[in-house]
PDB file of C-alpha atoms in Angstrom:
ATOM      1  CA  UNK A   1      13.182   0.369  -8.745  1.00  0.00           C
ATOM      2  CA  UNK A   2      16.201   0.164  -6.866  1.00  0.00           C
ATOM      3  CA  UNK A   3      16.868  -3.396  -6.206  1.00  0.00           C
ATOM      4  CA  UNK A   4      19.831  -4.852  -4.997  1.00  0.00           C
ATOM      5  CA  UNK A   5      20.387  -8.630  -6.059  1.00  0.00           C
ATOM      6  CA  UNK A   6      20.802  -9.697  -2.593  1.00  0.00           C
ATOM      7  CA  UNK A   7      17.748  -8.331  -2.442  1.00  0.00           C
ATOM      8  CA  UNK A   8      16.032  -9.778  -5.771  1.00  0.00           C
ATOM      9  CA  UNK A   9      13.163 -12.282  -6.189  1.00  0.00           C
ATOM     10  CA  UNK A  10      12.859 -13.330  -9.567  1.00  0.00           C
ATOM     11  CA  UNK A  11      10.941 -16.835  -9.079  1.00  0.00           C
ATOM     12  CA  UNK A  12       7.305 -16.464 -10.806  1.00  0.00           C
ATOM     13  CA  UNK A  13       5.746 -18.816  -8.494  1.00  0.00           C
ATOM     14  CA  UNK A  14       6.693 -16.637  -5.751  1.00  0.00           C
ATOM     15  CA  UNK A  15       5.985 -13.079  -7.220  1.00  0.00           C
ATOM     16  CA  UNK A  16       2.468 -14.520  -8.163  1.00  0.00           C
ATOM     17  CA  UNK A  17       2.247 -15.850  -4.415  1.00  0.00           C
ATOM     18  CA  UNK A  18       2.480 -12.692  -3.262  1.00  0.00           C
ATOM     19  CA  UNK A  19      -0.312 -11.216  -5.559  1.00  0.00           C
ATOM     20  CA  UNK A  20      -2.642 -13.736  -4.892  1.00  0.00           C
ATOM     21  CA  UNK A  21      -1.922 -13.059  -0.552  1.00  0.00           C
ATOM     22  CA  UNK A  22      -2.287  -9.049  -1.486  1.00  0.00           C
ATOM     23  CA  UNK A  23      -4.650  -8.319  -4.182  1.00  0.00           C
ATOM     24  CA  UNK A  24      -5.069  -4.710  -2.890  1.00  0.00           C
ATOM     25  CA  UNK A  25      -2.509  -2.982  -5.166  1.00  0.00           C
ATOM     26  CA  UNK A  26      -1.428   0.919  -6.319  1.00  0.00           C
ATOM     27  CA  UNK A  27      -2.109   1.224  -9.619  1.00  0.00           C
ATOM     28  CA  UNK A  28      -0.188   4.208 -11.369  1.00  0.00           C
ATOM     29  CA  UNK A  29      -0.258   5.939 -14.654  1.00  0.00           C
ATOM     30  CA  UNK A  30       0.836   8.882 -16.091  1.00  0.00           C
ATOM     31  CA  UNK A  31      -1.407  10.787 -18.680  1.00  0.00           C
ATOM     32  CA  UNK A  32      -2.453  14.143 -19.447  1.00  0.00           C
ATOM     33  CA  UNK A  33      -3.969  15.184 -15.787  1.00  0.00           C
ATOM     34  CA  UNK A  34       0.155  13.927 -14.521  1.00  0.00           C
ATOM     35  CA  UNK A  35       0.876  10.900 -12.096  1.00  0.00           C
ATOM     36  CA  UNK A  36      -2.467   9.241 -10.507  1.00  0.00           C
ATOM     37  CA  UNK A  37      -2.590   6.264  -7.895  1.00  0.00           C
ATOM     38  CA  UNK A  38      -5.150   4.355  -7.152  1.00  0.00           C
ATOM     39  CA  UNK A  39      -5.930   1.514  -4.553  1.00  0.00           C
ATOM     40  CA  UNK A  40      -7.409  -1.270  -6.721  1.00  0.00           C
ATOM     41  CA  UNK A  41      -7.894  -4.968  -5.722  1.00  0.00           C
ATOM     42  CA  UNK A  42      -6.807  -7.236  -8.578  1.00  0.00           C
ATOM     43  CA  UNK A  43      -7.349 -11.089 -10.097  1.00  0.00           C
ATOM     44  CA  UNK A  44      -3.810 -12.681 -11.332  1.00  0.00           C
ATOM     45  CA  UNK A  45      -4.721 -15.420 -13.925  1.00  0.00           C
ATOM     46  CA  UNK A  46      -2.564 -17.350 -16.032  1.00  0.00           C
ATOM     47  CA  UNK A  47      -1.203 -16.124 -19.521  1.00  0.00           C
ATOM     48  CA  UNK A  48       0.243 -12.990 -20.431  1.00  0.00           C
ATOM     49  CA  UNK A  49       3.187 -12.339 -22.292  1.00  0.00           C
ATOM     50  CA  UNK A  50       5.852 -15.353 -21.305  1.00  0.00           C
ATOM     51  CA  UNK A  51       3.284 -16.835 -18.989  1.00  0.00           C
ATOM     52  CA  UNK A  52       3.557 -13.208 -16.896  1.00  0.00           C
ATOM     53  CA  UNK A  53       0.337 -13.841 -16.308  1.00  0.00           C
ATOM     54  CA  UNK A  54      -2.867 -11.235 -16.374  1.00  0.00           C
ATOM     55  CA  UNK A  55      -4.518  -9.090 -14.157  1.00  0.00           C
ATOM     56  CA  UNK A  56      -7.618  -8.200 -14.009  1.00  0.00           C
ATOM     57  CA  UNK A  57      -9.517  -5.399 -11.798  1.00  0.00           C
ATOM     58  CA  UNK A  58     -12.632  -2.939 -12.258  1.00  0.00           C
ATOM     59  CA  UNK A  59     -12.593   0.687 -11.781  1.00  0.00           C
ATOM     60  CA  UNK A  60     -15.593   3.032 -11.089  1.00  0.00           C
ATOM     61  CA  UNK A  61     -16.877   4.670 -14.018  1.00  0.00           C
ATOM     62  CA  UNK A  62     -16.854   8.178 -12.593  1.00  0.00           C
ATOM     63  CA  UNK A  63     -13.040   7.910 -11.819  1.00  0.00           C
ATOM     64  CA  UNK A  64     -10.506  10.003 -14.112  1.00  0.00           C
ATOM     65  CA  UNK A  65      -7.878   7.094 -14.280  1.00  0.00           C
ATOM     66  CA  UNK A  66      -9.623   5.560 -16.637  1.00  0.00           C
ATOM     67  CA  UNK A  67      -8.490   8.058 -19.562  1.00  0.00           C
ATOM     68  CA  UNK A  68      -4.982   7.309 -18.832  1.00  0.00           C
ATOM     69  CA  UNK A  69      -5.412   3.528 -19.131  1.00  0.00           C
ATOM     70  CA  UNK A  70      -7.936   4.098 -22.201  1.00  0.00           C
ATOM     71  CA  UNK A  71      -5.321   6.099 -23.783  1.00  0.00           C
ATOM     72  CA  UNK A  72      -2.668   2.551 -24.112  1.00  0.00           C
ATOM     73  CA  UNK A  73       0.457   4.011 -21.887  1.00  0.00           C
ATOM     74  CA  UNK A  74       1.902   1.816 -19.676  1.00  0.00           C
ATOM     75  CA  UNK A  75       0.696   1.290 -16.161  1.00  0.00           C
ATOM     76  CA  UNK A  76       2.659   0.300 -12.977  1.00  0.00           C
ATOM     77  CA  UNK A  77       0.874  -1.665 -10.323  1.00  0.00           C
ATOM     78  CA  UNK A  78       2.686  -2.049  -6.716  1.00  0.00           C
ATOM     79  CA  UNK A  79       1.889  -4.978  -4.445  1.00  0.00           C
ATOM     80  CA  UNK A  80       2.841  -4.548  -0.911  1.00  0.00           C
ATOM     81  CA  UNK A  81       3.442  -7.901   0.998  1.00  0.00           C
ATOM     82  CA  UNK A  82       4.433  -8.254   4.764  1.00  0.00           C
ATOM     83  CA  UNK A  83       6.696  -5.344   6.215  1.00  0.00           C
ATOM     84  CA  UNK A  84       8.017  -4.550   9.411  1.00  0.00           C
ATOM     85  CA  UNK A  85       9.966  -1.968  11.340  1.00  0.00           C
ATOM     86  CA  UNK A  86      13.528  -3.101  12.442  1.00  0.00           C
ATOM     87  CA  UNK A  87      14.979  -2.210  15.546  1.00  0.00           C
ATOM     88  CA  UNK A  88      18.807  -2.480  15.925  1.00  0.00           C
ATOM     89  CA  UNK A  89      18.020  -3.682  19.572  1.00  0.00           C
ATOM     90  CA  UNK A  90      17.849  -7.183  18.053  1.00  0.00           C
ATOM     91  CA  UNK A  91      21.066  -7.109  16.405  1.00  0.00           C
ATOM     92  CA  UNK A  92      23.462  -9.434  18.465  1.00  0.00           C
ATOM     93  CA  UNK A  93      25.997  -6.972  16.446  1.00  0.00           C
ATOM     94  CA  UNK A  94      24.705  -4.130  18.566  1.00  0.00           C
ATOM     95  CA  UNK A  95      26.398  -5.800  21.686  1.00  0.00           C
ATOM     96  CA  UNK A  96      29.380  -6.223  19.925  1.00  0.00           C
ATOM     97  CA  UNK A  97      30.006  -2.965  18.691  1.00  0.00           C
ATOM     98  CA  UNK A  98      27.174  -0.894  18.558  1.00  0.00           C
ATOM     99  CA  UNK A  99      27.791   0.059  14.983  1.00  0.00           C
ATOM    100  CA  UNK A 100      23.535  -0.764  13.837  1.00  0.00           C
ATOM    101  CA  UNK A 101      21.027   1.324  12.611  1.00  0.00           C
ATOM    102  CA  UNK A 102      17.114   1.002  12.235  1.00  0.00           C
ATOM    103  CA  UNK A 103      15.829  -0.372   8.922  1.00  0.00           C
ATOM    104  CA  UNK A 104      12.671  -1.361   7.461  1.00  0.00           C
ATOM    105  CA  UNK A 105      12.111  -5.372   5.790  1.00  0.00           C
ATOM    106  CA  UNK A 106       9.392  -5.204   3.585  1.00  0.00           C
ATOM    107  CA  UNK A 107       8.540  -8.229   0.465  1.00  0.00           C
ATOM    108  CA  UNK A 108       6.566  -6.125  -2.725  1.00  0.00           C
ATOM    109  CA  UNK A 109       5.998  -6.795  -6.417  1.00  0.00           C
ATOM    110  CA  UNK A 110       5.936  -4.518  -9.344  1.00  0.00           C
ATOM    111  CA  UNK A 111       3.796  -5.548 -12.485  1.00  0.00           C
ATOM    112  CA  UNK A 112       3.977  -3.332 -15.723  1.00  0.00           C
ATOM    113  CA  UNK A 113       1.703  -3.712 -18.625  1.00  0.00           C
ATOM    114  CA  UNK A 114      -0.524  -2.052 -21.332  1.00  0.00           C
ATOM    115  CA  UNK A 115      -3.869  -1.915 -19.984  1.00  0.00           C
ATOM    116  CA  UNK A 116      -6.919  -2.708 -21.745  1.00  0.00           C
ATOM    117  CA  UNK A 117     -10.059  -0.886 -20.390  1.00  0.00           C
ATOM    118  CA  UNK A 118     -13.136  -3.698 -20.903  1.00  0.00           C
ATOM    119  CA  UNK A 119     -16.475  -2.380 -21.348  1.00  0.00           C
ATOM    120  CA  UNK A 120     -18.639  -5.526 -21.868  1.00  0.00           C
ATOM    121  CA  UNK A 121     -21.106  -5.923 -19.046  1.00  0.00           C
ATOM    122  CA  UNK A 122     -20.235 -10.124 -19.257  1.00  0.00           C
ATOM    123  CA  UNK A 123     -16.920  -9.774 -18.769  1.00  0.00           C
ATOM    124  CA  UNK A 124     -17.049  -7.616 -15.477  1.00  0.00           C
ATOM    125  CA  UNK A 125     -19.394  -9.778 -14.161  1.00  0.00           C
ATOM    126  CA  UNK A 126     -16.578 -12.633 -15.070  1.00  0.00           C
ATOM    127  CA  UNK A 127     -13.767 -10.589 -13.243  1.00  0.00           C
ATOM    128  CA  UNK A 128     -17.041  -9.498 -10.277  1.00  0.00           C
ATOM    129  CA  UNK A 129     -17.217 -13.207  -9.575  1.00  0.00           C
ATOM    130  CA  UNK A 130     -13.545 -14.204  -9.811  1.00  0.00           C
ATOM    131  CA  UNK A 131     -12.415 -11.359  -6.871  1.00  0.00           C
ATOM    132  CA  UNK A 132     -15.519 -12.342  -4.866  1.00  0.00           C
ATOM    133  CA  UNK A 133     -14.892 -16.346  -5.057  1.00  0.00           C
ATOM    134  CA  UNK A 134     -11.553 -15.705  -3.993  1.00  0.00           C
ATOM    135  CA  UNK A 135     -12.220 -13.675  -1.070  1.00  0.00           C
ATOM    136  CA  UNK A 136     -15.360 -15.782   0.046  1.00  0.00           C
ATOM    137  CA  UNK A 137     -13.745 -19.243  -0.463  1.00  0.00           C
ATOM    138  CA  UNK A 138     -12.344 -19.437   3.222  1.00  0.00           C
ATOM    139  CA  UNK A 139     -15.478 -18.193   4.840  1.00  0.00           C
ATOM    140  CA  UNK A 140     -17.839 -21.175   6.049  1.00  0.00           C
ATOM    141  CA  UNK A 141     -21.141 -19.899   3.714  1.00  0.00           C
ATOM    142  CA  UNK A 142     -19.099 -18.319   0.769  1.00  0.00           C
ATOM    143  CA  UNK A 143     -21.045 -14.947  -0.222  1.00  0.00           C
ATOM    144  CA  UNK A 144     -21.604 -15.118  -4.575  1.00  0.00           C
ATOM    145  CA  UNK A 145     -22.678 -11.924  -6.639  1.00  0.00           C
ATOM    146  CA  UNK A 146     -25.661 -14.046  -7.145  1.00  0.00           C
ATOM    147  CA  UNK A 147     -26.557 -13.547  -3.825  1.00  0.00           C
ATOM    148  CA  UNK A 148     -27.854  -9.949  -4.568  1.00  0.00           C
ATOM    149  CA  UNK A 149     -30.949  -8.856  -6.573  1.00  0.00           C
ATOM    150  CA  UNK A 150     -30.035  -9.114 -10.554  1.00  0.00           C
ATOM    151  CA  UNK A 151     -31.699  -5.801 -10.970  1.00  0.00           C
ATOM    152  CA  UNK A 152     -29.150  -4.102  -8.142  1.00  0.00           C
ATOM    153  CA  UNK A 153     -26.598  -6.363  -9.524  1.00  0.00           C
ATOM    154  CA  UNK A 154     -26.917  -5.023 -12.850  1.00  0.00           C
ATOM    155  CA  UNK A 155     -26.913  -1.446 -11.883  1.00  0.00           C
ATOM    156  CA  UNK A 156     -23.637  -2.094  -9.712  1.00  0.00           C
ATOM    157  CA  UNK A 157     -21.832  -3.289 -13.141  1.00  0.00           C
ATOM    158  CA  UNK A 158     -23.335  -0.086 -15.421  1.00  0.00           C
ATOM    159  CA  UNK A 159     -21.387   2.015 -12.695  1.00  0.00           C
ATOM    160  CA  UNK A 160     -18.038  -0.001 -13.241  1.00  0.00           C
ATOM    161  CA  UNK A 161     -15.229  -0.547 -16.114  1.00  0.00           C
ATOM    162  CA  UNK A 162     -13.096  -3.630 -16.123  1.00  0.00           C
ATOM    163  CA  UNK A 163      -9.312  -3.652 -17.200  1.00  0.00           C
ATOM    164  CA  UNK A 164      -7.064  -5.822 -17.897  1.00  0.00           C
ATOM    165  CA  UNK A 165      -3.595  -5.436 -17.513  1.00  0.00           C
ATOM    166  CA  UNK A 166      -1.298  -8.571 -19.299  1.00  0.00           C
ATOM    167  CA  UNK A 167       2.130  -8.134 -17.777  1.00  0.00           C
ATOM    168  CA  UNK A 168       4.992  -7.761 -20.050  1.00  0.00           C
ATOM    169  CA  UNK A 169       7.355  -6.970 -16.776  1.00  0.00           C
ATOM    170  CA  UNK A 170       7.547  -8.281 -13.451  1.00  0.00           C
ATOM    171  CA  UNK A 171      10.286  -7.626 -10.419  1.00  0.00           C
ATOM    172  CA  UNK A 172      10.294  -8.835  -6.394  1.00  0.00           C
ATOM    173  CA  UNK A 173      12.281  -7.148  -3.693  1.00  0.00           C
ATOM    174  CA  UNK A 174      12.765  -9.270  -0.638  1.00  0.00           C
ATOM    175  CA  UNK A 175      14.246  -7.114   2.099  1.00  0.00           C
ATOM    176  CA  UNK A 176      14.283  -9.482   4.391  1.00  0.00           C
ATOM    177  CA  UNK A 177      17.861  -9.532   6.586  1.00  0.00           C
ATOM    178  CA  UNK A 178      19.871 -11.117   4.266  1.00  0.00           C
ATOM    179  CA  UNK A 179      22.382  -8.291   4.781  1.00  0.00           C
ATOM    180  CA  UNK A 180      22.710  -9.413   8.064  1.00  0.00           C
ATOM    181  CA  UNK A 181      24.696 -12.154  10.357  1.00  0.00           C
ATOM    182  CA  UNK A 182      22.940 -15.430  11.067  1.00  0.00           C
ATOM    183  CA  UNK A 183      23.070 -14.104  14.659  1.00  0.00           C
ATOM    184  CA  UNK A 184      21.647 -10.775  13.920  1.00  0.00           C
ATOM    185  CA  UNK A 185      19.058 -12.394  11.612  1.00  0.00           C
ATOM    186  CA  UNK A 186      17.989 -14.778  15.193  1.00  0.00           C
ATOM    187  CA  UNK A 187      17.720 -11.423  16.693  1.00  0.00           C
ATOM    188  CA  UNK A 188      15.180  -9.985  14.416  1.00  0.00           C
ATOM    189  CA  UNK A 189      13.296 -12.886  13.764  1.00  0.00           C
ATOM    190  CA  UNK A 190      12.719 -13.348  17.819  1.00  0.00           C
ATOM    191  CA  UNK A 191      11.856  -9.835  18.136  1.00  0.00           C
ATOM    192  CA  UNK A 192       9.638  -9.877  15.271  1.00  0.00           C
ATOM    193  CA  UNK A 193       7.819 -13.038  16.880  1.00  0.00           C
ATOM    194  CA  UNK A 194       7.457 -12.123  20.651  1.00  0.00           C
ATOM    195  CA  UNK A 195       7.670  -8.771  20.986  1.00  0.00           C
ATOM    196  CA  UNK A 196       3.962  -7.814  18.554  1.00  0.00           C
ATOM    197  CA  UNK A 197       5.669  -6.897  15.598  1.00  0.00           C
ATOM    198  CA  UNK A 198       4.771  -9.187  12.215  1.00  0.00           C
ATOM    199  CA  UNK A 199       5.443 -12.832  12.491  1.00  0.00           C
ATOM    200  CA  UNK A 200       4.976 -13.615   8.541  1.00  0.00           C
ATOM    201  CA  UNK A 201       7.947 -11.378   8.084  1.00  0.00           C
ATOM    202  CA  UNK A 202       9.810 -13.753  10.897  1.00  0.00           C
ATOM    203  CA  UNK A 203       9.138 -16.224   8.839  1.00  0.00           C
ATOM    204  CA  UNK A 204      10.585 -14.896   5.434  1.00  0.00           C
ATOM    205  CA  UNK A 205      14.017 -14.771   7.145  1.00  0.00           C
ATOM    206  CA  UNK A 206      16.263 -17.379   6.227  1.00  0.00           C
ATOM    207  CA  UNK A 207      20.425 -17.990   6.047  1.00  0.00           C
ATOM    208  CA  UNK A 208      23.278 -15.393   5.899  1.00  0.00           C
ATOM    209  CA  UNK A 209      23.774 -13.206   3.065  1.00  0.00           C
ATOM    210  CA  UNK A 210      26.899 -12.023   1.105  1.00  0.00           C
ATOM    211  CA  UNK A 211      27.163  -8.461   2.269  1.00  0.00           C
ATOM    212  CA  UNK A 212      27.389  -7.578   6.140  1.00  0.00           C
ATOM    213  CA  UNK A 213      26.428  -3.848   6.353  1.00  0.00           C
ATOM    214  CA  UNK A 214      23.048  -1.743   5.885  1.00  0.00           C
ATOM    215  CA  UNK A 215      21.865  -1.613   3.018  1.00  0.00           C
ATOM    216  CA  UNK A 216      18.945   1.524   2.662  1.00  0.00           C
ATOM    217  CA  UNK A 217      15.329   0.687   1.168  1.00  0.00           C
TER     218      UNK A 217
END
């Protein structure tokens, strides 16, 4: 993708931060039916090639995806983190000149990998439980997949295939201001923060940056 290195993230711990906050990813492949995209949730575990790490997700049986990923070409998966809508109305720059335009700040992470399409009934089960312990662990009674009949349980997982995607790639972009003045960057996060707009991305906006103009998405 186009990344500029002012915008780059390349620390592990914070790519796989932003996984783990948005497991709801596009996954893309290209096979013989073209381009497909598909809005799975995902697991990130540990391992991988270079301690990439793995990730694991379940697709419905029925769904035509599954005979790109079965066939062994590469996959793309697209994580979309905090984003936000930048008006040049909170550039102090916009006083001073006027010379501002819109832009968009946005944090996403792209994993490639081989996929491996899983067909043993244990291990989506395994990968069942994982996505539904992390997504019940802040509630106050945690729902399990043993909650459910076994018999309706085990009719749920006949209707699923698991895959597992070990990433051999992995790239951030952080478009988060650093393009602009520590003055302009004030503006945006106080606008971000009082006037309804996304106050994680406020908070992802730090110190100045080396370059001074625009930069597109």
């Amino acid at each position: 993708m186009y990344n500029p290195k002012m915008f780059r993230e390349e620390r592990l711990s914070v790519l796989h931060a932003l996984i783990r906050e948005h497991p709801l990813a596009t996954l893309i492949t290209h096979g013989e039916q073209g381009i497909q995209a598909n809005l799975i949730p995902f697991v990130l575990v540990e391992g991988g090639e270079r301690d990439q790490g793995i990730l694991l997700a379940h697709l419905a049986r029925a769904n035509s995806q599954l005979n790109d990923l079965r066939a062994g070409a590469e996959a793309l998966v697209i994580f979309q983190g905090p984003e936000a809508y930048i008006t040049p109305s909170w550039y102090a720059s916009k006083a001073e000149h006027g010379k501002v335009v819109p832009t968009w700040n946005y944090a996403m992470v792209q994993a490639r990998g081989v996929p491996r399409v899983m067909d043993d009934p244990a291990w989506i089960r395994d990968q069942i439980d994982l996505l539904t312990t992390f997504q019940e662990q802040a509630r106050p009674e945690p729902w399990a997949v043993a909650d459910a009949p076994e018999p309706f349980v085990a009719a749920q997982l006949n209707a699923i295939v698991g895959v597992e995607i070990p990433i051999s790639h992995i790239e951030g972009k952080w478009k988060v201001s650093q393009n602009r003045s520590d003055a302009d960057q004030a503006g945006v996060r106080a606008g971000l923060t009082y006037e309804g707009g996304c106050p994680v991305m406020a908070g992802l906006i730090g110190g100045a940056s080396e370059s001074r103009t625009d930069s597109p998405a």
